[in-house]
Amino acid sequence: MPQNLIQFQPGMSLDDFFSRYGTEAQCAAALEASRWPQGFVCPHCEATAHSRFQADGRAYWQCSQCRIQTSLTCGTLFESSKLPLTKWFQAMYLLTQNKNNLSALSLKRHLGVCYRTAWRLKHKLLEAMAERESTRVLSGKVVADDAVVGGKR
């Protein structure tokens, strides 16, 4: 019987995850590379010339053309969050690695945050994933796993 390519796609082990995203600097570098793959682009005027500076322990980018200042998390899901990026990345990993749903209580225990924080984190991430996939329409042969049709009456 042939292998299900979706089921056996390569994943990332916990060791791989922590070696790649274990520090705040690694998470920030990954976010910067994802947000600006060809280098900084101003969110206001789309110019690329900029200066970079540190203030209050955070990095800021200032557009040389329109003088708008932005941070790495500005305009993203992480904006206005007091949680470090490492916690956000860990939450993303945990939520995407489980075949079944991960409860906010379980997320709280894994991350070492309060329940309310875990609940908000989870729902922000699920909302972002749903929004990203909202325009995608399934076509062709669709196979669902672990489905129960009917049930006890």
mmCIF file of C-alpha atoms in Angstrom:
data_model
loop_
_atom_site.group_PDB
_atom_site.id
_atom_site.type_symbol
_atom_site.label_atom_id
_atom_site.label_comp_id
_atom_site.label_asym_id
_atom_site.label_seq_id
_atom_site.Cartn_x
_atom_site.Cartn_y
_atom_site.Cartn_z
ATOM 1 C CA MET A 1 0.000 0.000 0.000
ATOM 2 C CA PRO A 2 1.481 3.427 -0.932
ATOM 3 C CA GLN A 3 2.341 5.912 1.799
ATOM 4 C CA ASN A 4 0.142 8.927 2.358
ATOM 5 C CA LEU A 5 2.450 11.813 1.339
ATOM 6 C CA ILE A 6 0.661 14.301 3.580
ATOM 7 C CA GLN A 7 0.802 12.042 6.615
ATOM 8 C CA PHE A 8 4.508 11.271 6.166
ATOM 9 C CA GLN A 9 5.757 14.719 5.216
ATOM 10 C CA PRO A 10 8.940 15.753 7.003
ATOM 11 C CA GLY A 11 8.398 17.669 10.216
ATOM 12 C CA MET A 12 10.592 19.411 12.741
ATOM 13 C CA SER A 13 11.697 17.717 15.919
ATOM 14 C CA LEU A 14 11.695 19.572 19.218
ATOM 15 C CA ASP A 15 15.523 19.584 19.160
ATOM 16 C CA ASP A 16 15.511 21.085 15.659
ATOM 17 C CA PHE A 17 12.993 23.695 16.762
ATOM 18 C CA PHE A 18 15.052 24.808 19.765
ATOM 19 C CA SER A 19 18.301 24.876 17.803
ATOM 20 C CA ARG A 20 16.625 27.071 15.168
ATOM 21 C CA TYR A 21 14.346 29.253 17.356
ATOM 22 C CA GLY A 22 15.670 28.822 20.900
ATOM 23 C CA THR A 23 16.688 32.436 21.530
ATOM 24 C CA GLU A 24 15.001 35.794 21.135
ATOM 25 C CA ALA A 25 17.670 36.842 18.599
ATOM 26 C CA GLN A 26 17.023 33.744 16.461
ATOM 27 C CA CYS A 27 13.266 34.370 16.511
ATOM 28 C CA ALA A 28 13.755 38.047 15.609
ATOM 29 C CA ALA A 29 16.088 37.115 12.733
ATOM 30 C CA ALA A 30 13.555 34.567 11.428
ATOM 31 C CA LEU A 31 10.731 37.117 11.675
ATOM 32 C CA GLU A 32 12.813 39.755 9.885
ATOM 33 C CA ALA A 33 13.736 37.318 7.095
ATOM 34 C CA SER A 34 10.085 36.330 6.725
ATOM 35 C CA ARG A 35 8.733 39.871 6.858
ATOM 36 C CA TRP A 36 11.350 41.484 4.612
ATOM 37 C CA PRO A 37 12.956 38.697 2.511
ATOM 38 C CA GLN A 38 14.745 41.176 0.197
ATOM 39 C CA GLY A 39 15.550 43.613 3.008
ATOM 40 C CA PHE A 40 13.544 46.355 4.704
ATOM 41 C CA VAL A 41 10.576 47.828 2.801
ATOM 42 C CA CYS A 42 8.743 50.772 4.345
ATOM 43 C CA PRO A 43 5.136 49.811 5.167
ATOM 44 C CA HIS A 44 4.033 53.372 4.380
ATOM 45 C CA CYS A 45 5.806 54.387 1.145
ATOM 46 C CA GLU A 46 7.521 51.107 0.128
ATOM 47 C CA ALA A 47 10.978 52.725 -0.017
ATOM 48 C CA THR A 48 13.957 50.562 0.896
ATOM 49 C CA ALA A 49 16.450 53.171 2.146
ATOM 50 C CA HIS A 50 16.418 53.215 5.918
ATOM 51 C CA SER A 51 18.346 53.586 9.141
ATOM 52 C CA ARG A 52 18.177 51.275 12.112
ATOM 53 C CA PHE A 53 18.473 52.201 15.768
ATOM 54 C CA GLN A 54 17.885 50.829 19.245
ATOM 55 C CA ALA A 55 15.623 52.456 21.846
ATOM 56 C CA ASP A 56 14.293 50.964 25.065
ATOM 57 C CA GLY A 57 16.032 47.693 24.207
ATOM 58 C CA ARG A 58 14.091 47.301 20.935
ATOM 59 C CA ALA A 59 15.227 47.666 17.349
ATOM 60 C CA TYR A 60 13.487 50.217 15.121
ATOM 61 C CA TRP A 61 13.705 50.928 11.409
ATOM 62 C CA GLN A 62 13.224 54.469 10.085
ATOM 63 C CA CYS A 63 12.461 55.067 6.428
ATOM 64 C CA SER A 64 14.883 57.577 4.888
ATOM 65 C CA GLN A 65 12.195 58.853 2.522
ATOM 66 C CA CYS A 66 9.066 59.394 4.637
ATOM 67 C CA ARG A 67 10.697 59.174 8.114
ATOM 68 C CA ILE A 68 8.108 56.660 9.377
ATOM 69 C CA GLN A 69 9.455 54.508 12.203
ATOM 70 C CA THR A 70 8.490 50.887 12.550
ATOM 71 C CA SER A 71 9.508 47.882 14.595
ATOM 72 C CA LEU A 72 9.807 44.256 13.674
ATOM 73 C CA THR A 73 6.477 43.378 15.280
ATOM 74 C CA CYS A 74 4.540 46.492 14.188
ATOM 75 C CA GLY A 75 1.575 45.526 12.011
ATOM 76 C CA THR A 76 1.917 41.851 12.861
ATOM 77 C CA LEU A 77 0.176 39.414 15.146
ATOM 78 C CA PHE A 78 2.897 40.082 17.754
ATOM 79 C CA GLU A 79 2.252 43.833 17.947
ATOM 80 C CA SER A 80 1.500 45.186 21.450
ATOM 81 C CA SER A 81 2.406 41.852 23.028
ATOM 82 C CA LYS A 82 4.589 41.800 26.104
ATOM 83 C CA LEU A 83 5.456 38.153 25.537
ATOM 84 C CA PRO A 84 8.869 37.375 24.060
ATOM 85 C CA LEU A 85 8.966 36.056 20.503
ATOM 86 C CA THR A 86 10.310 32.759 21.831
ATOM 87 C CA LYS A 87 6.961 32.114 23.588
ATOM 88 C CA TRP A 88 5.029 32.982 20.415
ATOM 89 C CA PHE A 89 7.213 30.674 18.325
ATOM 90 C CA GLN A 90 6.850 27.866 20.870
ATOM 91 C CA ALA A 91 3.073 28.302 20.810
ATOM 92 C CA MET A 92 3.068 28.166 16.995
ATOM 93 C CA TYR A 93 5.156 25.002 17.084
ATOM 94 C CA LEU A 94 2.956 23.297 19.674
ATOM 95 C CA LEU A 95 -0.306 24.228 17.929
ATOM 96 C CA THR A 96 0.872 23.064 14.513
ATOM 97 C CA GLN A 97 2.570 19.829 15.590
ATOM 98 C CA ASN A 98 -0.479 18.264 17.213
ATOM 99 C CA LYS A 99 -2.838 16.234 15.083
ATOM 100 C CA ASN A 100 -5.593 16.868 17.593
ATOM 101 C CA ASN A 101 -6.414 20.213 19.102
ATOM 102 C CA LEU A 102 -4.231 21.516 21.922
ATOM 103 C CA SER A 103 -6.173 23.012 24.808
ATOM 104 C CA ALA A 104 -5.340 26.430 26.211
ATOM 105 C CA LEU A 105 -4.756 24.715 29.563
ATOM 106 C CA SER A 106 -2.164 22.415 28.007
ATOM 107 C CA LEU A 107 -0.564 25.388 26.222
ATOM 108 C CA LYS A 108 -0.430 27.221 29.573
ATOM 109 C CA ARG A 109 1.490 24.315 31.097
ATOM 110 C CA HIS A 110 3.910 24.001 28.178
ATOM 111 C CA LEU A 111 4.714 27.712 27.973
ATOM 112 C CA GLY A 112 4.634 28.589 31.653
ATOM 113 C CA VAL A 113 2.160 31.450 31.231
ATOM 114 C CA CYS A 114 -1.206 32.130 32.844
ATOM 115 C CA TYR A 115 -4.355 30.578 31.391
ATOM 116 C CA ARG A 116 -5.696 33.875 30.047
ATOM 117 C CA THR A 117 -2.449 34.496 28.147
ATOM 118 C CA ALA A 118 -2.435 30.964 26.725
ATOM 119 C CA TRP A 119 -6.070 31.308 25.642
ATOM 120 C CA ARG A 120 -5.402 34.635 23.872
ATOM 121 C CA LEU A 121 -2.251 33.302 22.238
ATOM 122 C CA LYS A 122 -4.045 30.246 20.950
ATOM 123 C CA HIS A 123 -7.005 32.163 19.600
ATOM 124 C CA LYS A 124 -4.866 34.839 17.939
ATOM 125 C CA LEU A 125 -2.832 32.139 16.191
ATOM 126 C CA LEU A 126 -5.921 30.143 15.144
ATOM 127 C CA GLU A 127 -7.557 33.315 13.815
ATOM 128 C CA ALA A 128 -4.417 34.162 11.808
ATOM 129 C CA MET A 129 -4.301 30.631 10.366
ATOM 130 C CA ALA A 130 -8.003 30.731 9.458
ATOM 131 C CA GLU A 131 -7.611 34.141 7.812
ATOM 132 C CA ARG A 132 -4.614 32.926 5.799
ATOM 133 C CA GLU A 133 -6.523 29.877 4.540
ATOM 134 C CA SER A 134 -9.894 31.616 4.001
ATOM 135 C CA THR A 135 -9.365 32.195 0.262
ATOM 136 C CA ARG A 136 -8.153 28.659 -0.391
ATOM 137 C CA VAL A 137 -10.758 26.344 -1.896
ATOM 138 C CA LEU A 138 -10.356 22.580 -1.862
ATOM 139 C CA SER A 139 -10.604 20.865 -5.227
ATOM 140 C CA GLY A 140 -10.071 17.450 -6.690
ATOM 141 C CA LYS A 141 -10.112 14.405 -4.449
ATOM 142 C CA VAL A 142 -10.343 15.447 -0.771
ATOM 143 C CA VAL A 143 -9.503 12.824 1.852
ATOM 144 C CA ALA A 144 -10.442 13.410 5.497
ATOM 145 C CA ASP A 145 -8.867 11.410 8.286
ATOM 146 C CA ASP A 146 -10.483 10.408 11.587
ATOM 147 C CA ALA A 147 -13.980 11.452 10.528
ATOM 148 C CA VAL A 148 -17.072 10.088 12.279
ATOM 149 C CA VAL A 149 -20.318 10.264 10.349
ATOM 150 C CA GLY A 150 -23.474 9.684 12.323
ATOM 151 C CA GLY A 151 -23.022 8.429 15.855
ATOM 152 C CA LYS A 152 -25.169 7.358 18.757
ATOM 153 C CA ARG A 153 -28.776 8.426 18.751
#
